[in-house]
Structure formats: C-alpha cells, structure tokens
Short mmCIF file of C-alpha atoms in Angstrom, two decimals:
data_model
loop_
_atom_site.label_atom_id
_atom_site.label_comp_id
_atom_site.label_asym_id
_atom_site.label_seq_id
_atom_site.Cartn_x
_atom_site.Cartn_y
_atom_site.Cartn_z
CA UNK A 1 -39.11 -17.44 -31.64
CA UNK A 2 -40.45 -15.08 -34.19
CA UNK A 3 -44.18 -13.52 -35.51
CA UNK A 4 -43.89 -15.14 -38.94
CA UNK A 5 -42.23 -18.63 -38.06
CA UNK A 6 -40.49 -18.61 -41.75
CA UNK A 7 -38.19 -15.93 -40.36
CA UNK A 8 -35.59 -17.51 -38.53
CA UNK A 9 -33.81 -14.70 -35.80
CA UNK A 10 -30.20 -15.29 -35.68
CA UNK A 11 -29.00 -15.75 -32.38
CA UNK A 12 -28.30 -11.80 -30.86
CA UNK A 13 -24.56 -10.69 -31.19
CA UNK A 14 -23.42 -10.44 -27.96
CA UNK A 15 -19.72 -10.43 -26.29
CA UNK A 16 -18.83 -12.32 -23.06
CA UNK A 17 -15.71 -10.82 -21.59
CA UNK A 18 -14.17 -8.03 -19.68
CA UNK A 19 -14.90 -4.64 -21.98
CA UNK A 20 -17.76 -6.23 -23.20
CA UNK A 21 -19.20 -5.33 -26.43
CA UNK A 22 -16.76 -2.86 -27.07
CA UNK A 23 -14.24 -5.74 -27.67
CA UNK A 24 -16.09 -6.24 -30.94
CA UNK A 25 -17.54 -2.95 -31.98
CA UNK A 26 -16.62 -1.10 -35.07
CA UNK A 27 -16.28 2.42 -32.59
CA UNK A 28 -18.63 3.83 -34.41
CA UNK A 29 -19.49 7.12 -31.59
CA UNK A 30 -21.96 9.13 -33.50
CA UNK A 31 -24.75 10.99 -31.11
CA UNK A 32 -28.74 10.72 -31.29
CA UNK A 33 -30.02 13.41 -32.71
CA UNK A 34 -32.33 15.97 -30.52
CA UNK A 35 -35.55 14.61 -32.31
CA UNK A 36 -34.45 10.78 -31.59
CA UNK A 37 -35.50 11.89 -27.92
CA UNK A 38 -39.13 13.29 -28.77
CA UNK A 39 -40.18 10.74 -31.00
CA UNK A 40 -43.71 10.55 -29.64
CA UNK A 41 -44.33 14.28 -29.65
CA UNK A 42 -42.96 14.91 -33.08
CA UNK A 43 -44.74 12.25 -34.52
CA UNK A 44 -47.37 10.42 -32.99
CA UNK A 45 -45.66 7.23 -32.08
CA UNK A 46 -43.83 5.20 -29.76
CA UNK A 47 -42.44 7.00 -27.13
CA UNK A 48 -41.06 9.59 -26.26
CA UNK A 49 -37.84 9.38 -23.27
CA UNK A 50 -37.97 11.38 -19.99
CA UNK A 51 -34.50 13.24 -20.83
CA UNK A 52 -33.42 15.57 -24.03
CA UNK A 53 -30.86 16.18 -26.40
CA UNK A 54 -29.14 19.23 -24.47
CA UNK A 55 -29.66 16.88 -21.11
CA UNK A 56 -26.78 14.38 -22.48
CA UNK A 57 -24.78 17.25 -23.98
CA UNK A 58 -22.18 17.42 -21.31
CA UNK A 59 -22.52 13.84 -20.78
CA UNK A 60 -21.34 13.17 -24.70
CA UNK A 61 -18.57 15.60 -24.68
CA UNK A 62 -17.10 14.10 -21.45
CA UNK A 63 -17.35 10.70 -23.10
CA UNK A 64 -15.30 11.73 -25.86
CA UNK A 65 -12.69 13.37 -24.55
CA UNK A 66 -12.02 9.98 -22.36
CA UNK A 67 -12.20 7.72 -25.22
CA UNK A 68 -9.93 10.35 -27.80
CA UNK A 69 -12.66 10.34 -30.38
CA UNK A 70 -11.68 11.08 -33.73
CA UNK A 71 -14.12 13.53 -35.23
CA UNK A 72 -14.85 16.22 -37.51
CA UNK A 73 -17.45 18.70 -35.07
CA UNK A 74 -20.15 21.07 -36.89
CA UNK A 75 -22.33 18.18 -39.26
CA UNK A 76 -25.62 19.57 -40.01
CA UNK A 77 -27.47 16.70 -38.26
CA UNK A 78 -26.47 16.68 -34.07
CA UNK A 79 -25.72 20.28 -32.51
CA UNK A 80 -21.97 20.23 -31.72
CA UNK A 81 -20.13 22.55 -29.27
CA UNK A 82 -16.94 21.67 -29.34
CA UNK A 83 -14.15 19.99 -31.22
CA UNK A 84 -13.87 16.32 -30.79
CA UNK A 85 -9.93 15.28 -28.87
CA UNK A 86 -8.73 14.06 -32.50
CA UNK A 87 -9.36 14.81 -36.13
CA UNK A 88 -11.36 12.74 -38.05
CA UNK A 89 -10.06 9.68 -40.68
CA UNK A 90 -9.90 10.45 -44.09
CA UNK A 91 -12.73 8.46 -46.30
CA UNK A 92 -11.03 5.79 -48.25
CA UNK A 93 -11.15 5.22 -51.73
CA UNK A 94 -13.99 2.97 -51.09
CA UNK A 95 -15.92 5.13 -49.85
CA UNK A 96 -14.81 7.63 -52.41
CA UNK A 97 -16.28 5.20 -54.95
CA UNK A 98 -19.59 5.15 -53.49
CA UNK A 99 -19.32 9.07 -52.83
CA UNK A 100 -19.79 9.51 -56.69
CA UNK A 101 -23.78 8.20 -56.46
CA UNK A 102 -24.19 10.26 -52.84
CA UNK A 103 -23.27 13.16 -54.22
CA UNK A 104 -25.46 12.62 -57.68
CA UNK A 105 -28.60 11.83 -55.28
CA UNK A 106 -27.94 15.21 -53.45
CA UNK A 107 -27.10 12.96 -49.82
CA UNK A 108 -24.82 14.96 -47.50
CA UNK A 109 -21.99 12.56 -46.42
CA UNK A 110 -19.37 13.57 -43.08
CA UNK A 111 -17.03 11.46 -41.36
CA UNK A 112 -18.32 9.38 -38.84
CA UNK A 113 -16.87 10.02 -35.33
CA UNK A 114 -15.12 6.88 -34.28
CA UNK A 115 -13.65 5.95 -30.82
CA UNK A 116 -10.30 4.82 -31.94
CA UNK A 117 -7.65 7.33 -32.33
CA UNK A 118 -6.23 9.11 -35.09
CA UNK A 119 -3.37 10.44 -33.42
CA UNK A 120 -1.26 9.26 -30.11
CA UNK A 121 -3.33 9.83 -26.85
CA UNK A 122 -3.90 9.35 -23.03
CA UNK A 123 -0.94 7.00 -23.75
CA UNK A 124 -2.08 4.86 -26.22
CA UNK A 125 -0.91 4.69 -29.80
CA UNK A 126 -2.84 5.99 -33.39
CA UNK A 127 -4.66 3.10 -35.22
CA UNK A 128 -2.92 1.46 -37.39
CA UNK A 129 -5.98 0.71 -40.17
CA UNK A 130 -5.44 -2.91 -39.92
CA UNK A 131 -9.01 -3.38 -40.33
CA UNK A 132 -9.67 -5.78 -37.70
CA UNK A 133 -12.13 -3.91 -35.28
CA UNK A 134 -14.29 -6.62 -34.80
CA UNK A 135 -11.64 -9.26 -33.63
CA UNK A 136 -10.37 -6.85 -30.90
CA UNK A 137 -7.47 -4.40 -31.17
CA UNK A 138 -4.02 -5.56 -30.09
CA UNK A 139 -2.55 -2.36 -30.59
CA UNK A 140 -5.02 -0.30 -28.04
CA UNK A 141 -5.94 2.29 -30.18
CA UNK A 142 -9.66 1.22 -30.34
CA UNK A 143 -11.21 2.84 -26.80
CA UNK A 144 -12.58 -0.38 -25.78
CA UNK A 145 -13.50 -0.24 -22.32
CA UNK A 146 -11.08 -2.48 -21.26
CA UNK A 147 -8.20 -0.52 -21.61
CA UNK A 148 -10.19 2.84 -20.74
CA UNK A 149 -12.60 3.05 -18.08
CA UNK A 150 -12.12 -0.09 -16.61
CA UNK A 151 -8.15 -0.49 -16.52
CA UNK A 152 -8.55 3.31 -14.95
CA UNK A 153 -11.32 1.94 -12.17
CA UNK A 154 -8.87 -0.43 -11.27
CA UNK A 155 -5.73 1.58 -11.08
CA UNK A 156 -7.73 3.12 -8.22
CA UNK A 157 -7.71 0.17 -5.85
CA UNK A 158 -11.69 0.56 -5.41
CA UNK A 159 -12.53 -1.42 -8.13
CA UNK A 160 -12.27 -5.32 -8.41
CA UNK A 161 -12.46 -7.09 -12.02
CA UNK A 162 -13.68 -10.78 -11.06
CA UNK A 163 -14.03 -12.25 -14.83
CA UNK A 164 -15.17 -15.68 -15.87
CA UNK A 165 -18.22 -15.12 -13.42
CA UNK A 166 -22.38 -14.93 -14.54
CA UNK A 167 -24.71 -13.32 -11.92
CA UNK A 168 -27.76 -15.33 -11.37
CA UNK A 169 -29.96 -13.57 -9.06
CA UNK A 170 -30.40 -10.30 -7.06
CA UNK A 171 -32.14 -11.25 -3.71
CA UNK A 172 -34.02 -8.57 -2.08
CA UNK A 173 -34.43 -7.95 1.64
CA UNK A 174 -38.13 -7.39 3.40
CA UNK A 175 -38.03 -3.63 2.34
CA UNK A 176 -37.57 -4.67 -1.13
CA UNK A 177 -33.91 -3.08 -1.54
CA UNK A 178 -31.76 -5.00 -3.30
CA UNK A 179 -29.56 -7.00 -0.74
CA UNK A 180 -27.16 -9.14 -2.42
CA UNK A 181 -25.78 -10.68 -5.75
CA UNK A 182 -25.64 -14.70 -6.55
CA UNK A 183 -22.98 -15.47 -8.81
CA UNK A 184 -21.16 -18.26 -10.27
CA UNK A 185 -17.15 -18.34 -10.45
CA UNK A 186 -15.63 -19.98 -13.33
CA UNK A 187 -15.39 -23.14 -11.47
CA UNK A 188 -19.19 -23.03 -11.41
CA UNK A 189 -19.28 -22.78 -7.72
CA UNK A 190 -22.23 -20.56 -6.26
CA UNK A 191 -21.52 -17.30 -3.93
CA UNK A 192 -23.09 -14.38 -2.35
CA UNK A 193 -22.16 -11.14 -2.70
CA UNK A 194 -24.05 -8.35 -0.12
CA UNK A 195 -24.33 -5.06 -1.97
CA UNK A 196 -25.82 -1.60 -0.88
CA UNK A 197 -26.41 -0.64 -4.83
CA UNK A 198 -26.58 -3.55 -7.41
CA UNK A 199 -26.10 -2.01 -10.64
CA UNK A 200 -26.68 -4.53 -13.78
CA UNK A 201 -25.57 -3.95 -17.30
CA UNK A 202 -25.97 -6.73 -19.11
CA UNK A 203 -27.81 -5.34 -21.95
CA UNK A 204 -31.01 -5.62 -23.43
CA UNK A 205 -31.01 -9.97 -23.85
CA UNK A 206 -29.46 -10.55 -20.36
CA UNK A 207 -30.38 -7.83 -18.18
CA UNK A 208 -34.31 -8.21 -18.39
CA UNK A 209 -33.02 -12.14 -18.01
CA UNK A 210 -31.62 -11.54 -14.84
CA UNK A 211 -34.17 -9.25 -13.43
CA UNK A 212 -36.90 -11.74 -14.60
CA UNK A 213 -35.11 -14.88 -12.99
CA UNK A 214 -35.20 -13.00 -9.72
CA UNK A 215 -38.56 -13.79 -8.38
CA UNK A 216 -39.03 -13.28 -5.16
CA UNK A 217 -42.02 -13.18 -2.54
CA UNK A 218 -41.41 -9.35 -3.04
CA UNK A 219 -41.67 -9.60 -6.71
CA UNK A 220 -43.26 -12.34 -8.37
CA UNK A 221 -43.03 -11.10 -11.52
CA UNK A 222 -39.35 -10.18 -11.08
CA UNK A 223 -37.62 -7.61 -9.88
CA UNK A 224 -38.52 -4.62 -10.86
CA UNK A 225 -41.69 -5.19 -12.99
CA UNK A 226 -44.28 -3.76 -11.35
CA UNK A 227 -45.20 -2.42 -14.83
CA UNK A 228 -44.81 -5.74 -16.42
CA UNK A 229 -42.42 -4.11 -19.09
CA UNK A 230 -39.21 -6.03 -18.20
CA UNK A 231 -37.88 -7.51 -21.17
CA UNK A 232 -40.83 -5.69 -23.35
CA UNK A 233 -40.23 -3.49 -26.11
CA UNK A 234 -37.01 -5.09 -27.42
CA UNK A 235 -35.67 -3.56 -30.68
CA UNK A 236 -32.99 -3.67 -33.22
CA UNK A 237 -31.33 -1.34 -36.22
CA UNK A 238 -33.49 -2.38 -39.52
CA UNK A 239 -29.67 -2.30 -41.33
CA UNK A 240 -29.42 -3.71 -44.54
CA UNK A 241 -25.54 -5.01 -45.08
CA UNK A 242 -24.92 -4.50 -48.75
CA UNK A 243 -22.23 -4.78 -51.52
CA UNK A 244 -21.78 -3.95 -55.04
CA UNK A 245 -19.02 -4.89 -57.59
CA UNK A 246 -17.03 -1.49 -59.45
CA UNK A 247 -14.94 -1.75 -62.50
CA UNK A 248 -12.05 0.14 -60.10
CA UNK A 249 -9.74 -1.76 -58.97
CA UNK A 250 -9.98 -0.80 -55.37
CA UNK A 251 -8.33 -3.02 -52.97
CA UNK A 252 -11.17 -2.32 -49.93
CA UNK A 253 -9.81 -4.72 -47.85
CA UNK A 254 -7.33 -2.67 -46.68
CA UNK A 255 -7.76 -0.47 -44.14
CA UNK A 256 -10.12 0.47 -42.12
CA UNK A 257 -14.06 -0.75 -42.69
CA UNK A 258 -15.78 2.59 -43.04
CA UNK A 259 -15.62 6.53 -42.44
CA UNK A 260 -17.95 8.06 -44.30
CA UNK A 261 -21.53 8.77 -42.78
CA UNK A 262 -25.33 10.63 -43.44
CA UNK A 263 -28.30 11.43 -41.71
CA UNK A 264 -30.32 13.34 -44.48
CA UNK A 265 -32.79 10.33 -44.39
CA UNK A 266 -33.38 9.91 -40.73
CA UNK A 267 -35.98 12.16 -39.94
CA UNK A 268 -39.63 11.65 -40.75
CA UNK A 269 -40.54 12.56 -44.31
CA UNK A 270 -44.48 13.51 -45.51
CA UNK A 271 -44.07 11.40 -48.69
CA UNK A 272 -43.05 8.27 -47.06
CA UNK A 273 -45.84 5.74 -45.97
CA UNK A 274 -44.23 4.87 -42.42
CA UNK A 275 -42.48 7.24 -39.80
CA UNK A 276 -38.52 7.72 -38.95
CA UNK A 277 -36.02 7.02 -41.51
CA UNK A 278 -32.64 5.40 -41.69
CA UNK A 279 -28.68 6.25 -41.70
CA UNK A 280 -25.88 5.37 -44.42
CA UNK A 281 -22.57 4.22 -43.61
CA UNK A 282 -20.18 4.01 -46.69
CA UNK A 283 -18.16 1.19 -46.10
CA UNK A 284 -15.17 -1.38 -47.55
CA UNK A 285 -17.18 -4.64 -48.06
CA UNK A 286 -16.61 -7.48 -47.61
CA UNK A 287 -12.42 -8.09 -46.27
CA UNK A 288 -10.01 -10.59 -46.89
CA UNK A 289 -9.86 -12.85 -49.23
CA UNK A 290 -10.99 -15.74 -46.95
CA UNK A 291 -14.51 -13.77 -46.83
CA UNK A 292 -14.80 -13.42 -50.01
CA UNK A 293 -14.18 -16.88 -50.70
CA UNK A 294 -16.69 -18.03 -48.64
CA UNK A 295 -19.36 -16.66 -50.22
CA UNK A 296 -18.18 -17.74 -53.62
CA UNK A 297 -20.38 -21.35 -52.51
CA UNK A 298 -18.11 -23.01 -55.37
CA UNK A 299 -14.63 -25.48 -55.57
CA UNK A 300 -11.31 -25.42 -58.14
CA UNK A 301 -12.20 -23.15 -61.45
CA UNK A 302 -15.78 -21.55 -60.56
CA UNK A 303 -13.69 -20.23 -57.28
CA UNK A 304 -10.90 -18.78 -58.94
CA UNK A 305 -13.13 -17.01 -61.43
CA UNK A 306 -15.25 -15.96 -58.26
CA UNK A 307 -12.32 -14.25 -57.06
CA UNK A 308 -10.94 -12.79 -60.30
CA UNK A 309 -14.03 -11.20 -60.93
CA UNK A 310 -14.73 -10.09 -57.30
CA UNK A 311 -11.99 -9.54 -55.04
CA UNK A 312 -10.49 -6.06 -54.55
CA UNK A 313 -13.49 -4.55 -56.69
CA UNK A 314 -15.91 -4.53 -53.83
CA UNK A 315 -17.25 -1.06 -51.73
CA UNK A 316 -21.22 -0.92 -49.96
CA UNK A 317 -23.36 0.75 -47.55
CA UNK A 318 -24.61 -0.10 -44.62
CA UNK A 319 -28.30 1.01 -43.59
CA UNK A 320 -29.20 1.44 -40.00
CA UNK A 321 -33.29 2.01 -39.85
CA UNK A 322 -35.27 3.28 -36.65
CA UNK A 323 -37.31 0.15 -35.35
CA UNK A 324 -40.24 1.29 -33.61
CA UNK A 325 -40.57 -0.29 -30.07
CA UNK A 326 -43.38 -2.74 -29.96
CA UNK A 327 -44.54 -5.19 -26.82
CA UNK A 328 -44.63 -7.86 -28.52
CA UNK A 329 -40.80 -8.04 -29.82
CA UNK A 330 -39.58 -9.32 -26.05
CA UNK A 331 -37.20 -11.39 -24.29
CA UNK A 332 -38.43 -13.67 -21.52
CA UNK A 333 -37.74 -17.24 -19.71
CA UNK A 334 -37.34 -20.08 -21.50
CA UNK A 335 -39.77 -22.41 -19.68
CA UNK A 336 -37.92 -25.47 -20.15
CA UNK A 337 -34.37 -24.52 -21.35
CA UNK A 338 -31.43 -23.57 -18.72
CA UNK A 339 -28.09 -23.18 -18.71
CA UNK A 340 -25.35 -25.08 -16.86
CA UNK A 341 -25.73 -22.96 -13.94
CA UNK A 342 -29.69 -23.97 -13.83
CA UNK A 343 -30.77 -20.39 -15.05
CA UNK A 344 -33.88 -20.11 -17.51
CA UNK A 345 -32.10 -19.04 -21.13
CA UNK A 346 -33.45 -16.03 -22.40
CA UNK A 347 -36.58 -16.04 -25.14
CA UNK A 348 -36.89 -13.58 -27.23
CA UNK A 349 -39.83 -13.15 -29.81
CA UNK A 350 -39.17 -11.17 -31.99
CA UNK A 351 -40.89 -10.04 -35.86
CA UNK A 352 -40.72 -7.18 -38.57
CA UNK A 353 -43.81 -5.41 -38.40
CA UNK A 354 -45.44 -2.95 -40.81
CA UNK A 355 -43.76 0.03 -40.36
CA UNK A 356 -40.13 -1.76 -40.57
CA UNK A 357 -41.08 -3.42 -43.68
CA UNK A 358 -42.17 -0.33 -45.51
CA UNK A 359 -39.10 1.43 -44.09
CA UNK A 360 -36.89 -1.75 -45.60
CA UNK A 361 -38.30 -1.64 -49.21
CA UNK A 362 -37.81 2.07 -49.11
CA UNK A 363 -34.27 1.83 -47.94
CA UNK A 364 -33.46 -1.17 -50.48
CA UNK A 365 -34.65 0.81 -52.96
CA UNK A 366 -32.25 3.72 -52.04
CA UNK A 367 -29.53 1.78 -51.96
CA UNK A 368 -30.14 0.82 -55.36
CA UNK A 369 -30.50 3.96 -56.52
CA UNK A 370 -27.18 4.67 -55.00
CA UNK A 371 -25.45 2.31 -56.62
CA UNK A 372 -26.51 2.73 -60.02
CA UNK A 373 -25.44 6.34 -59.73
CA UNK A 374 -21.91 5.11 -58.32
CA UNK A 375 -21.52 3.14 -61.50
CA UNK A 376 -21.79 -0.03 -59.99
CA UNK A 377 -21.58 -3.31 -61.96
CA UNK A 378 -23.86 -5.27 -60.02
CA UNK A 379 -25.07 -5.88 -56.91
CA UNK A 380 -23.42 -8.61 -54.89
CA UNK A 381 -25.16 -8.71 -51.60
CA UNK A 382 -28.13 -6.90 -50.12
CA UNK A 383 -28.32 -8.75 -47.09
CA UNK A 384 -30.66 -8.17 -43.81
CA UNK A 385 -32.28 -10.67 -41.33
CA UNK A 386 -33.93 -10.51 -38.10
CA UNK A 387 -31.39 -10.46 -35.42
CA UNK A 388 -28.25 -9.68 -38.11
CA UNK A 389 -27.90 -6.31 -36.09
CA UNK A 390 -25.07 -5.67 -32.78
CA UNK A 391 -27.53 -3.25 -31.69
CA UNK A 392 -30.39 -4.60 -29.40
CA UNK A 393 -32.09 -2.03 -27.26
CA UNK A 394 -34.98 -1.74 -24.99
CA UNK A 395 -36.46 -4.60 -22.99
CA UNK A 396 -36.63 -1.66 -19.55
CA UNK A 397 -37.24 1.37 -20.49
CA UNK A 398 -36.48 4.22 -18.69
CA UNK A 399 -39.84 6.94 -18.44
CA UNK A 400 -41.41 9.30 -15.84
CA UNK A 401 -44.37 6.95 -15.33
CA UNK A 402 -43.93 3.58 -13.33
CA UNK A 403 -47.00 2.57 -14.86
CA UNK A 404 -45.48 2.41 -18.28
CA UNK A 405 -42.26 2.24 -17.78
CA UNK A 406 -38.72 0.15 -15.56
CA UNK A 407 -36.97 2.86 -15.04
CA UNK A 408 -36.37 6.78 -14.77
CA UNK A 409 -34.40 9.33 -16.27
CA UNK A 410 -31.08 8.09 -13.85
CA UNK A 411 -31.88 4.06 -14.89
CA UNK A 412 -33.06 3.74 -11.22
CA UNK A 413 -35.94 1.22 -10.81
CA UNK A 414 -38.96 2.91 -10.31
CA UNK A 415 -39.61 -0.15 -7.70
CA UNK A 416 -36.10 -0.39 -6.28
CA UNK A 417 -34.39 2.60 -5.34
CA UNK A 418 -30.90 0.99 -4.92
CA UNK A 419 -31.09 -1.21 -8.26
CA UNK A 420 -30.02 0.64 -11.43
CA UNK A 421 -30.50 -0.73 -15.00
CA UNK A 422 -27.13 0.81 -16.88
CA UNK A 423 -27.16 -0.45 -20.84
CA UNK A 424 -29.10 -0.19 -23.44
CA UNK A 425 -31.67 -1.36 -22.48
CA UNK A 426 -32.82 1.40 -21.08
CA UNK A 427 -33.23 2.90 -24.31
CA UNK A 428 -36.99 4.70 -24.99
CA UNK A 429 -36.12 4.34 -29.03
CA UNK A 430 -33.61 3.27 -30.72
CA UNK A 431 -32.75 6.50 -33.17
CA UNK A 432 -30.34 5.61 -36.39
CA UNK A 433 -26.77 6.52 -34.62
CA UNK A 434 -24.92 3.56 -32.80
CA UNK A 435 -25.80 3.28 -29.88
CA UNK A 436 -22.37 3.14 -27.64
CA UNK A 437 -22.00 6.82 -27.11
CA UNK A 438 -25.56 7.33 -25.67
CA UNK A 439 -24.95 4.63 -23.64
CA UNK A 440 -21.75 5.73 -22.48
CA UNK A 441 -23.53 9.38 -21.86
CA UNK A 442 -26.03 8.03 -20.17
CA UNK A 443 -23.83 5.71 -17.62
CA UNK A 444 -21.69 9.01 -16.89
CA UNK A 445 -24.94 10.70 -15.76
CA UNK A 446 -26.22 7.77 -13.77
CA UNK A 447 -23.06 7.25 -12.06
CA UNK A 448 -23.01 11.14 -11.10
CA UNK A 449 -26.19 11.07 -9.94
CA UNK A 450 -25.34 7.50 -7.39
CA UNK A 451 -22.44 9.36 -5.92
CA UNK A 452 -24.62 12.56 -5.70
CA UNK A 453 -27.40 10.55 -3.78
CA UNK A 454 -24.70 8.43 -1.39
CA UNK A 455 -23.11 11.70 -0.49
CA UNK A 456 -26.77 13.39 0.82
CA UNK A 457 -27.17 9.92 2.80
CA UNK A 458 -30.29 8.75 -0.10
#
C-alpha cells in the first residue's frame, strides 16, 4: 500500500538464496560519508545514528581487503587511509560520453570502488567485463558473499549452510532471551532450533517481518518493540534510472555497467528548498539488444527502426537521493494474507513525501542539464517509481535511546540482549553511497563485539 493510492510500489527487490543480495548487486562498495552519520545535528532532521564516521573506519578497510575491492583511495568526498587491495576500472567510453557535460557543469567525477576484482586475488580470477552483475557471476570475480565470507565460515567446520529453509519465529524463554528458532525445511516440514544468540539478517522487508510475527506473552507487540519502531521508518534511494541517445556510436552494452561516480551534490545546499542531496553514477544504459527491444513497445518495421536508431548509441546516469526516514513509510503484517508456511506476508506502506519530491524535480532537472551539455540527442528514459530501488533500509533502527529506537550501536536489541538485528535495517539514514559496505562494516563490528561479550561470560 502507498500514501497517494495512484502510486503503485513495485514489489521490493529482494534475493532468496545463499549470498543473498550480493548474488544480484552491481558491487558497488562506496562508504557513507562522515556527515551521512550526523544528519540530525548538521541539519535539523531525521536522525542522527549512535556511531561515527571514524567508528566504522577500521571496520571498512577490513571489509575491503576481504572482498579485493577495486578502488582508486584519496576522492575528495569520504576520508581514505589507505589504498584499496586493487586498482580501480577504467571509465568506459560511456561514461566518457557523459563525462563531457560533468565536466562542463563543474561536477567532480572518480571511480567508484567496486567489490569485484580488477586483478587475480585470494584465489579468484579478474572480472572479465561481461556485464552481467546482476544475473550472478560464474566466473567468481564479483565478492559475493557466497564465495567469500560464507564459503570461508564453512571451510572452518563451525559453520553449517542449511539453504532452502525460511525462519518463522524466535520463541523466547520466561527471562525474555531469545531461546530458539522455528524454521521450515524445503520440504515445508516445521523444526526447532535452540540457540544461545539468534542473530537475524533478513533485511529491512523480512527482518521487522519476522520480529513482528513473533508475539509472544513476553512481547505482544513482537519481539523487540518495546519502542513500537519495528518495521517503522522504512526508506529507499530516491534514484532516478535514466538514458539518453548520442550521435557516437558507442556500443555500451559491452562491458561492464558503470565506473564512474560523484558526490559534489550530496551534502545539504542553502539554495535548495529541501535538505540532503543526491549521488551520480555514470553508467552504460540500457544492455543487450533484447532490452532494448523491449522497450521499443512496437512489431516488424517500427522495431527495426527502433533499433537502428537506438541500439549501441545509448549512455545515462543513475541518481541515488537521501530519503529522509519517516514513520509512516513501514512494513507490517498483512492481516489476512500468509504464505504457504501460514506466516503473515509483509505490508509495507510506503509514499514520496515533500522533501523527496522537491529533491526529485531538482535532480531531474540536473540530469537534464547534464545531458544537454554531453550533447545528447534526446532523452530516452528518465525513469523512477516507488519501490524501483535494491536499496531498502531502516524498519529497526539502531540509537542510544530504547525509547526511540530497536537497537544500539552493536545491532543488539535494546529488549533482548542475546538477539541481534545484522542488515540494513539497522540503518539510522540512508546517506547516497550503496549501502553493502556499511553493512558489511557494521556486521564486522557486531560480530567482534558477540565474541568479545561470550569470551567475558555476557
């Protein structure tokens, strides 16, 4: 459901299997910037989270040096301290295209850090630029977590992978400490598993879900929600997905999708009429001929002149805007729908309000601009929707405060000392830069602190 019921919201992007999201994401591994963390004390809104900039430092670098991310350190946006494990990817001539109208509107451009390698590493081969991030990588260069973190958890005989299984419920004992897990097997058979931590990362849609759907005498509310803020808050990357048409012939759909990225319009400016700003990520456009086709909406003659006129002559930039975390964009229990394991589907309600729209005409407007001083032809898509973005965040907070907040600065439950909240959910604000590496930061430091806290018998 949405605020303005003639705004449909696409059904979230989410990814069911073992690695997660990162079987589908682009690596994009840029960092928040130090004022993403303090948005509340710089300017006036939101929130601001109960851990800094320098806190994560460590926690980023030790990130990328497991995943080999390709980088180029020292942009003028995120204090870097050290060079990233491999050198960045050269922009492609797609993005060199679109370079020509950055560089007449005085906007900064650096290669994005990306968590797929550039060179050989930790035993796994260079990318190849086939261009297919999003449909998984067969060659293991992209540092999916399947064939990092998780094939290296395993090769340690202390972890256990049990795919093809949904957790239902986490039952609590008399004490209120997390006691045990119900899950469902791929045969749809029900077990029990007793745990001394339960740690749930199912992101911002499912994790409030399963926290919500585990009522309990305990917790009414579900566990957890003291505050009532489970599944509150839920946000999303205001990104604008857009294409224009160049006279150069310039074949973007080889290779990789993007490369080249800028923060100059992140931060709050005094002449704009709303508060935070947005990211550009030069990209390829749209790939492959069948995707261009499909857009083409036409049959025989009109599609072939679609193509002639289109295909190969295609670069764009992608906008990622700051949403401002609001109580009202949420995710909750359906009351009447479930799922074929009899659990409550998630809800979500979800709207644009006014400081995302003014931030969207502003940033459609830049784009615009940017085109016109690329030399573009025309425009052929400026495309954004609520939902179109991979990114949702929020829904349990983390915070110093119970009262207004799920979690604190380690994603332990304010109400459950040994239940943990590891995703993004846990996100304060959502800041321009994808959000994997934070996320990944912020696991590392939660995990350090668990083992920290079982060794002193906490």
């Amino acid at each position: 459901t949405v605020g303005d019921p003639t705004v449909r919201f696409k059904r979230p992007a989410e990814v069911h299997g073992v690695g997660g999201g990162t079987l589908r994401y682009l690596a994009y591994v840029p960092r928040l910037r130090p004022d993403d963390f303090r948005v509340y004390s710089d300017d006036g809104v939101a929130a601001s989270w109960p851990i800094t900039y320098e806190d994560l430092v460590p926690y980023y670098r030790n990130v990328a040096l497991e995943l080999g991310v390709s980088g180029l350190a020292g942009d003028p946006w995120t204090p870097q301290v050290a060079p990233y494990p491999n050198p960045p990817f050269a922009y492609s001539y797609a993005n060199q295209i679109v370079k020509r109208g950055c560089d007449k509107l005085g906007i900064r451009l650096w290669p994005a850090p990306m968590a797929r390698l550039s060179s050989y590493f930790d035993g796994r081969p260079k990318c190849i630029q086939c261009g297919q991030c999003d449909r998984g990588c067969m060659s293991h260069a992209k540092s999916s977590m399947d064939v990092t973190y998780l094939q290296k958890a395993e090769a340690t005989n202390n972890a256990e992978i049990r795919p093809l299984c949904v957790a239902a419920q986490i039952n609590v004992n008399k004490r209120g400490k997390a006691d045990s897990v119900i899950y469902f097997d791929h045969a749809g058979d029900a077990h029990e598993l007793k745990a001394s931590v339960v740690i749930v990362s199912g992101g911002s849609i499912q994790s409030p879900r399963l926290l919500l759907n585990s009522k309990s005498t305990v917790f009414p509310d579900g566990l957890g929600n003291s505050s009532g803020l489970v599944g509150k808050n839920l946000m999303q990357h205001l990104g604008y997905f857009s294409n224009a048409v160049f006279d150069a012939r310039i074949d973007s759909y080889r290779g990789f999708f993007g490369g080249a990225t800028s923060q100059d319009y992140a931060q709050t400016r005094k002449d704009n009429d709303f508060v935070r700003g947005w990211r550009h990520d030069l990209h390829s456009g749209i790939q492959g001929p069948v995707a261009m086709a499909k857009r083409a909406r036409s049959w025989g003659h009109g599609l072939k002149q679609y193509m002639r006129e289109n295909f190969g002559y295609v670069a764009g930039v992608l906008t990622s805007g700051e949403q401002l975390p609001d109580e009202r964009n949420c995710v909750d229990l359906d009351p009447e729908v479930k799922d074929q394991y009899g659990m409550p589907v998630p809800r979500i309600t979800f709207a644009w309000r006014e400081n995302d729209n003014k931030m969207k005409a502003a940033m459609r407007k830049n784009l615009m601009d940017i085109y016109a001083a690329a030399g573009a032809r025309r425009i052929l898509s400026m495309g954004t929707s609520p939902g179109a973005s991979p990114h949702n965040l929020g829904t349990c907070r983390m915070g110093n405060d119970p009262n207004s907040s799920v979690l604190n600065s380690f994603c332990q439950s304010h109400d459950v000392a040994n239940l943990f909240v590891v995703d993004g959910s846990c996100f304060v604000t959502g800041g321009t830069a994808n959000p994997s590496l934070t996320i990944h930061a912020i696991a590392v430091r939660a995990a350090q602190y668990i083992v920290e806290q079982g060794k002193a018998m906490n």
